Short mmCIF file of C-alpha atoms and ligand atoms in Angstrom, two decimals:
data_model
loop_
_atom_site.label_atom_id
_atom_site.label_comp_id
_atom_site.label_asym_id
_atom_site.label_seq_id
_atom_site.Cartn_x
_atom_site.Cartn_y
_atom_site.Cartn_z
CA MET A 1 -46.30 117.15 76.85
CA SER A 2 -48.73 114.26 76.48
CA VAL A 3 -51.09 115.67 73.83
CA HIS A 4 -49.99 116.05 70.22
CA PRO A 5 -52.46 117.87 68.00
CA ILE A 6 -51.21 117.15 64.45
CA SER A 7 -51.48 120.23 62.26
CA HIS A 8 -50.19 118.73 59.00
CA PRO A 9 -52.18 120.23 56.06
CA LEU A 10 -53.35 116.81 54.89
CA VAL A 11 -54.67 115.96 58.34
CA LYS A 12 -56.52 119.29 58.66
CA HIS A 13 -57.96 119.08 55.19
CA LYS A 14 -59.20 115.52 55.53
CA LEU A 15 -60.65 116.15 59.01
CA GLY A 16 -62.45 119.23 57.61
CA LEU A 17 -64.04 117.02 54.93
CA MET A 18 -65.21 114.59 57.68
CA ARG A 19 -67.09 117.36 59.47
CA ALA A 20 -69.59 117.97 56.59
CA ALA A 21 -73.21 117.15 57.47
CA ASP A 22 -73.90 115.38 54.16
CA ILE A 23 -70.76 113.18 54.02
CA SER A 24 -71.38 109.67 52.68
CA THR A 25 -70.56 106.51 54.66
CA LYS A 26 -67.99 105.62 52.00
CA SER A 27 -66.18 108.96 52.25
CA PHE A 28 -66.30 109.07 56.06
CA ARG A 29 -64.89 105.56 56.29
CA GLU A 30 -62.11 106.27 53.79
CA LEU A 31 -61.13 109.48 55.47
CA ALA A 32 -61.16 107.90 58.93
CA CYS A 33 -58.60 105.42 57.65
CA GLU A 34 -56.51 108.02 55.91
CA VAL A 35 -56.35 110.34 58.94
CA ALA A 36 -55.61 107.35 61.20
CA LYS A 37 -52.72 106.49 58.88
CA LEU A 38 -51.25 110.01 59.01
CA LEU A 39 -51.59 110.09 62.81
CA THR A 40 -49.86 106.68 63.06
CA TYR A 41 -46.94 108.12 61.05
CA GLU A 42 -46.64 110.89 63.68
CA ALA A 43 -47.16 108.60 66.64
CA THR A 44 -44.35 106.24 65.53
CA GLN A 45 -41.77 108.99 65.01
CA ASN A 46 -39.80 108.04 68.11
CA LEU A 47 -39.69 104.27 67.61
CA GLU A 48 -36.21 103.01 68.53
CA MET A 49 -33.95 102.06 65.65
CA GLU A 50 -30.97 99.75 65.48
CA PRO A 51 -28.29 99.21 62.85
CA ALA A 52 -28.28 96.05 60.75
CA THR A 53 -26.16 94.67 57.94
CA ILE A 54 -27.98 93.20 54.98
CA GLU A 55 -26.93 91.93 51.56
CA GLY A 56 -27.54 94.71 49.00
CA TRP A 57 -28.67 94.46 45.42
CA ASN A 58 -25.16 93.75 44.08
CA GLY A 59 -24.20 91.21 46.72
CA SER A 60 -22.25 93.68 48.88
CA PRO A 61 -23.13 94.22 52.53
CA ILE A 62 -25.01 97.38 53.30
CA GLU A 63 -25.56 99.08 56.65
CA VAL A 64 -29.23 99.92 57.21
CA GLU A 65 -31.40 100.95 60.13
CA GLN A 66 -34.32 98.89 61.27
CA ILE A 67 -37.00 99.39 63.93
CA LYS A 68 -35.75 97.75 67.05
CA GLY A 69 -37.60 94.51 67.87
CA LYS A 70 -40.43 96.26 69.75
CA LYS A 71 -43.60 94.30 69.25
CA VAL A 72 -46.76 96.33 68.68
CA THR A 73 -50.37 95.62 69.47
CA ILE A 74 -53.11 97.85 68.13
CA VAL A 75 -56.12 98.15 70.44
CA PRO A 76 -59.36 99.30 68.71
CA ILE A 77 -62.13 100.18 71.12
CA LEU A 78 -65.38 98.70 69.74
CA ARG A 79 -67.03 99.55 67.64
CA ALA A 80 -65.86 102.86 66.15
CA GLY A 81 -62.17 102.11 66.69
CA LEU A 82 -62.44 99.41 63.98
CA GLY A 83 -62.93 102.26 61.48
CA MET A 84 -59.32 103.34 62.00
CA LEU A 85 -57.77 99.89 62.08
CA ASP A 86 -56.86 99.47 58.38
CA GLY A 87 -55.16 102.88 58.40
CA VAL A 88 -52.91 101.82 61.28
CA THR A 89 -52.15 98.29 60.00
CA ASP A 90 -51.24 99.76 56.56
CA LEU A 91 -48.20 101.25 58.32
CA ILE A 92 -47.59 98.54 60.90
CA PRO A 93 -48.63 95.38 59.06
CA SER A 94 -47.06 92.95 61.51
CA ALA A 95 -48.86 94.40 64.55
CA ARG A 96 -51.10 92.08 66.56
CA ILE A 97 -54.64 93.23 67.30
CA SER A 98 -56.20 93.33 70.76
CA VAL A 99 -59.91 94.27 71.01
CA VAL A 100 -61.89 95.89 73.80
CA GLY A 101 -65.65 96.50 74.00
CA LEU A 102 -67.27 98.52 76.78
CA TYR A 103 -70.87 99.49 77.61
CA ARG A 104 -72.05 102.23 79.97
CA ASN A 105 -73.71 101.19 83.21
CA GLU A 106 -76.73 103.50 83.21
CA GLU A 107 -76.82 103.68 87.03
CA THR A 108 -73.14 104.39 87.77
CA LEU A 109 -72.47 105.86 84.26
CA GLU A 110 -69.17 103.99 84.38
CA PRO A 111 -67.89 101.90 81.42
CA VAL A 112 -68.05 98.17 81.93
CA PRO A 113 -66.08 95.77 79.68
CA TYR A 114 -68.29 93.29 77.76
CA PHE A 115 -65.58 91.99 75.48
CA GLU A 116 -61.81 91.79 75.72
CA LYS A 117 -59.28 89.80 73.78
CA PHE A 118 -55.68 90.79 74.33
CA VAL A 119 -52.69 89.36 72.55
CA SER A 120 -49.91 87.70 74.55
CA ALA A 121 -46.85 89.36 76.05
CA LEU A 122 -48.44 92.76 76.59
CA ASP A 123 -45.50 93.60 78.85
CA GLU A 124 -43.15 93.49 75.85
CA ARG A 125 -45.32 95.45 73.49
CA LEU A 126 -46.08 98.99 72.54
CA ALA A 127 -49.88 99.27 72.65
CA ILE A 128 -51.54 101.78 70.31
CA VAL A 129 -55.15 102.40 71.42
CA ILE A 130 -57.45 103.72 68.73
CA ASP A 131 -60.90 105.30 68.95
CA PRO A 132 -62.14 108.13 66.70
CA MET A 133 -63.59 110.29 69.48
CA LEU A 134 -62.03 111.02 72.87
CA ALA A 135 -65.13 112.53 74.47
CA THR A 136 -65.55 112.09 78.25
CA GLY A 137 -62.49 109.77 78.31
CA GLY A 138 -64.37 107.11 80.30
CA SER A 139 -63.93 104.27 77.83
CA MET A 140 -60.35 105.33 77.06
CA VAL A 141 -59.31 105.32 80.76
CA ALA A 142 -61.05 101.96 81.30
CA THR A 143 -59.11 100.52 78.34
CA LEU A 144 -55.87 101.99 79.60
CA ASP A 145 -56.64 100.49 83.05
CA MET A 146 -57.05 97.04 81.42
CA LEU A 147 -53.78 97.32 79.55
CA LYS A 148 -51.88 98.53 82.64
CA GLU A 149 -53.39 95.74 84.83
CA ARG A 150 -52.05 93.25 82.24
CA GLY A 151 -48.53 94.63 82.46
CA CYS A 152 -48.42 96.85 79.40
CA GLN A 153 -45.70 99.47 79.93
CA GLN A 154 -45.73 101.55 76.81
CA ILE A 155 -49.00 102.90 75.48
CA LYS A 156 -49.94 105.52 72.89
CA VAL A 157 -53.42 106.80 72.08
CA ILE A 158 -54.56 107.86 68.60
CA VAL A 159 -57.92 109.61 68.24
CA LEU A 160 -59.29 111.64 65.34
CA VAL A 161 -60.92 114.30 67.55
CA ALA A 162 -60.47 115.01 71.24
CA ALA A 163 -62.47 117.08 73.70
CA PRO A 164 -60.63 118.98 76.41
CA GLU A 165 -62.67 117.05 79.02
CA GLY A 166 -61.41 113.69 77.68
CA ILE A 167 -57.84 114.80 77.45
CA GLU A 168 -57.97 116.07 81.04
CA ARG A 169 -59.36 112.75 82.26
CA VAL A 170 -56.71 110.68 80.50
CA GLU A 171 -53.92 113.02 81.60
CA LYS A 172 -55.07 112.91 85.20
CA ALA A 173 -55.18 109.08 85.26
CA TYR A 174 -52.10 108.51 83.04
CA PRO A 175 -49.86 111.59 82.71
CA ASP A 176 -47.19 109.54 80.95
CA ILE A 177 -49.36 108.42 78.02
CA GLU A 178 -49.03 110.25 74.71
CA ILE A 179 -52.21 111.23 72.87
CA TYR A 180 -52.09 111.92 69.10
CA THR A 181 -55.10 113.67 67.58
CA ALA A 182 -56.08 115.52 64.42
CA SER A 183 -57.93 118.16 66.49
CA ILE A 184 -58.65 119.33 69.99
CA ASP A 185 -62.22 120.58 69.67
CA GLU A 186 -64.10 123.06 71.86
CA ARG A 187 -66.16 121.04 74.31
CA LEU A 188 -68.77 118.35 74.95
CA ASP A 189 -72.43 119.20 74.53
CA GLU A 190 -75.16 118.18 77.03
CA ASN A 191 -75.47 114.77 75.33
CA GLY A 192 -71.74 114.00 75.45
CA TYR A 193 -71.07 114.77 71.78
CA ILE A 194 -67.91 116.70 70.87
CA VAL A 195 -68.59 120.18 69.47
CA PRO A 196 -67.98 120.89 66.64
CA GLY A 197 -66.89 117.25 66.33
CA LEU A 198 -67.97 114.69 63.78
CA GLY A 199 -71.29 113.52 65.15
CA ASP A 200 -71.59 109.80 66.01
CA ALA A 201 -68.44 108.40 64.43
CA GLY A 202 -69.53 104.75 64.89
CA ASP A 203 -72.81 105.37 63.08
CA LYS A 204 -71.02 107.18 60.27
CA ILE A 205 -68.41 104.45 59.84
CA PHE A 206 -70.92 101.62 59.90
CA GLY A 207 -73.71 103.40 58.06
CA THR A 208 -76.20 102.98 60.90
CA ARG A 209 -77.27 106.59 61.27
N1 URA B 1 -68.76 109.47 70.35
C1 URA B 1 -68.97 109.90 69.11
O1 URA B 1 -69.07 109.09 68.19
N2 URA B 1 -69.07 111.23 68.86
C2 URA B 1 -68.93 112.12 69.86
O2 URA B 1 -69.00 113.31 69.57
C3 URA B 1 -68.71 111.69 71.17
C4 URA B 1 -68.59 110.35 71.38
#
């Protein structure tokens, strides 16, 4: 299965708080980070481990397990994805950051990249793409296309809320990619907002609403 709705009580509770109409920018931003961190914990459950021998506290060698040298790049999609970044880097502090920005061509309605800065050696890295809302899936698929074109072989997606329409679009384009989300909501409304959703996550994170 490629979609993982995370039903941990902390995730559900925090997401519920984020849905309130009168939430402050401060609270929304903090909760976006906290939920992103919890989803990162789930998304990294299957990272490969390897044994290592280290010197323990009393000078004796100890066998431990360490995450196998897989390099990670986190890929926030501008601008709302930045609101999840601290939560993810809290758990993967050595990860490199790649950034993608897309705008919508109003004639074709297709996403067009206006900014991209990828770290090196994408073919050796696990990429974790982050965006709070997986709505139509257009920006997400365009970002996944960019990563695949650059040789990235292992990609995971973390979103706070997903619409069935967005999940379907990503699954159709990339059935092998795992999506981690705090909720699969009902649908998109006529303006492309997820219902019940969170409203405009970028505006709420940046305080521009
Ligand atoms: N982007 C948002 O910020 N919210 C939605 O509901 C859909 C897309």
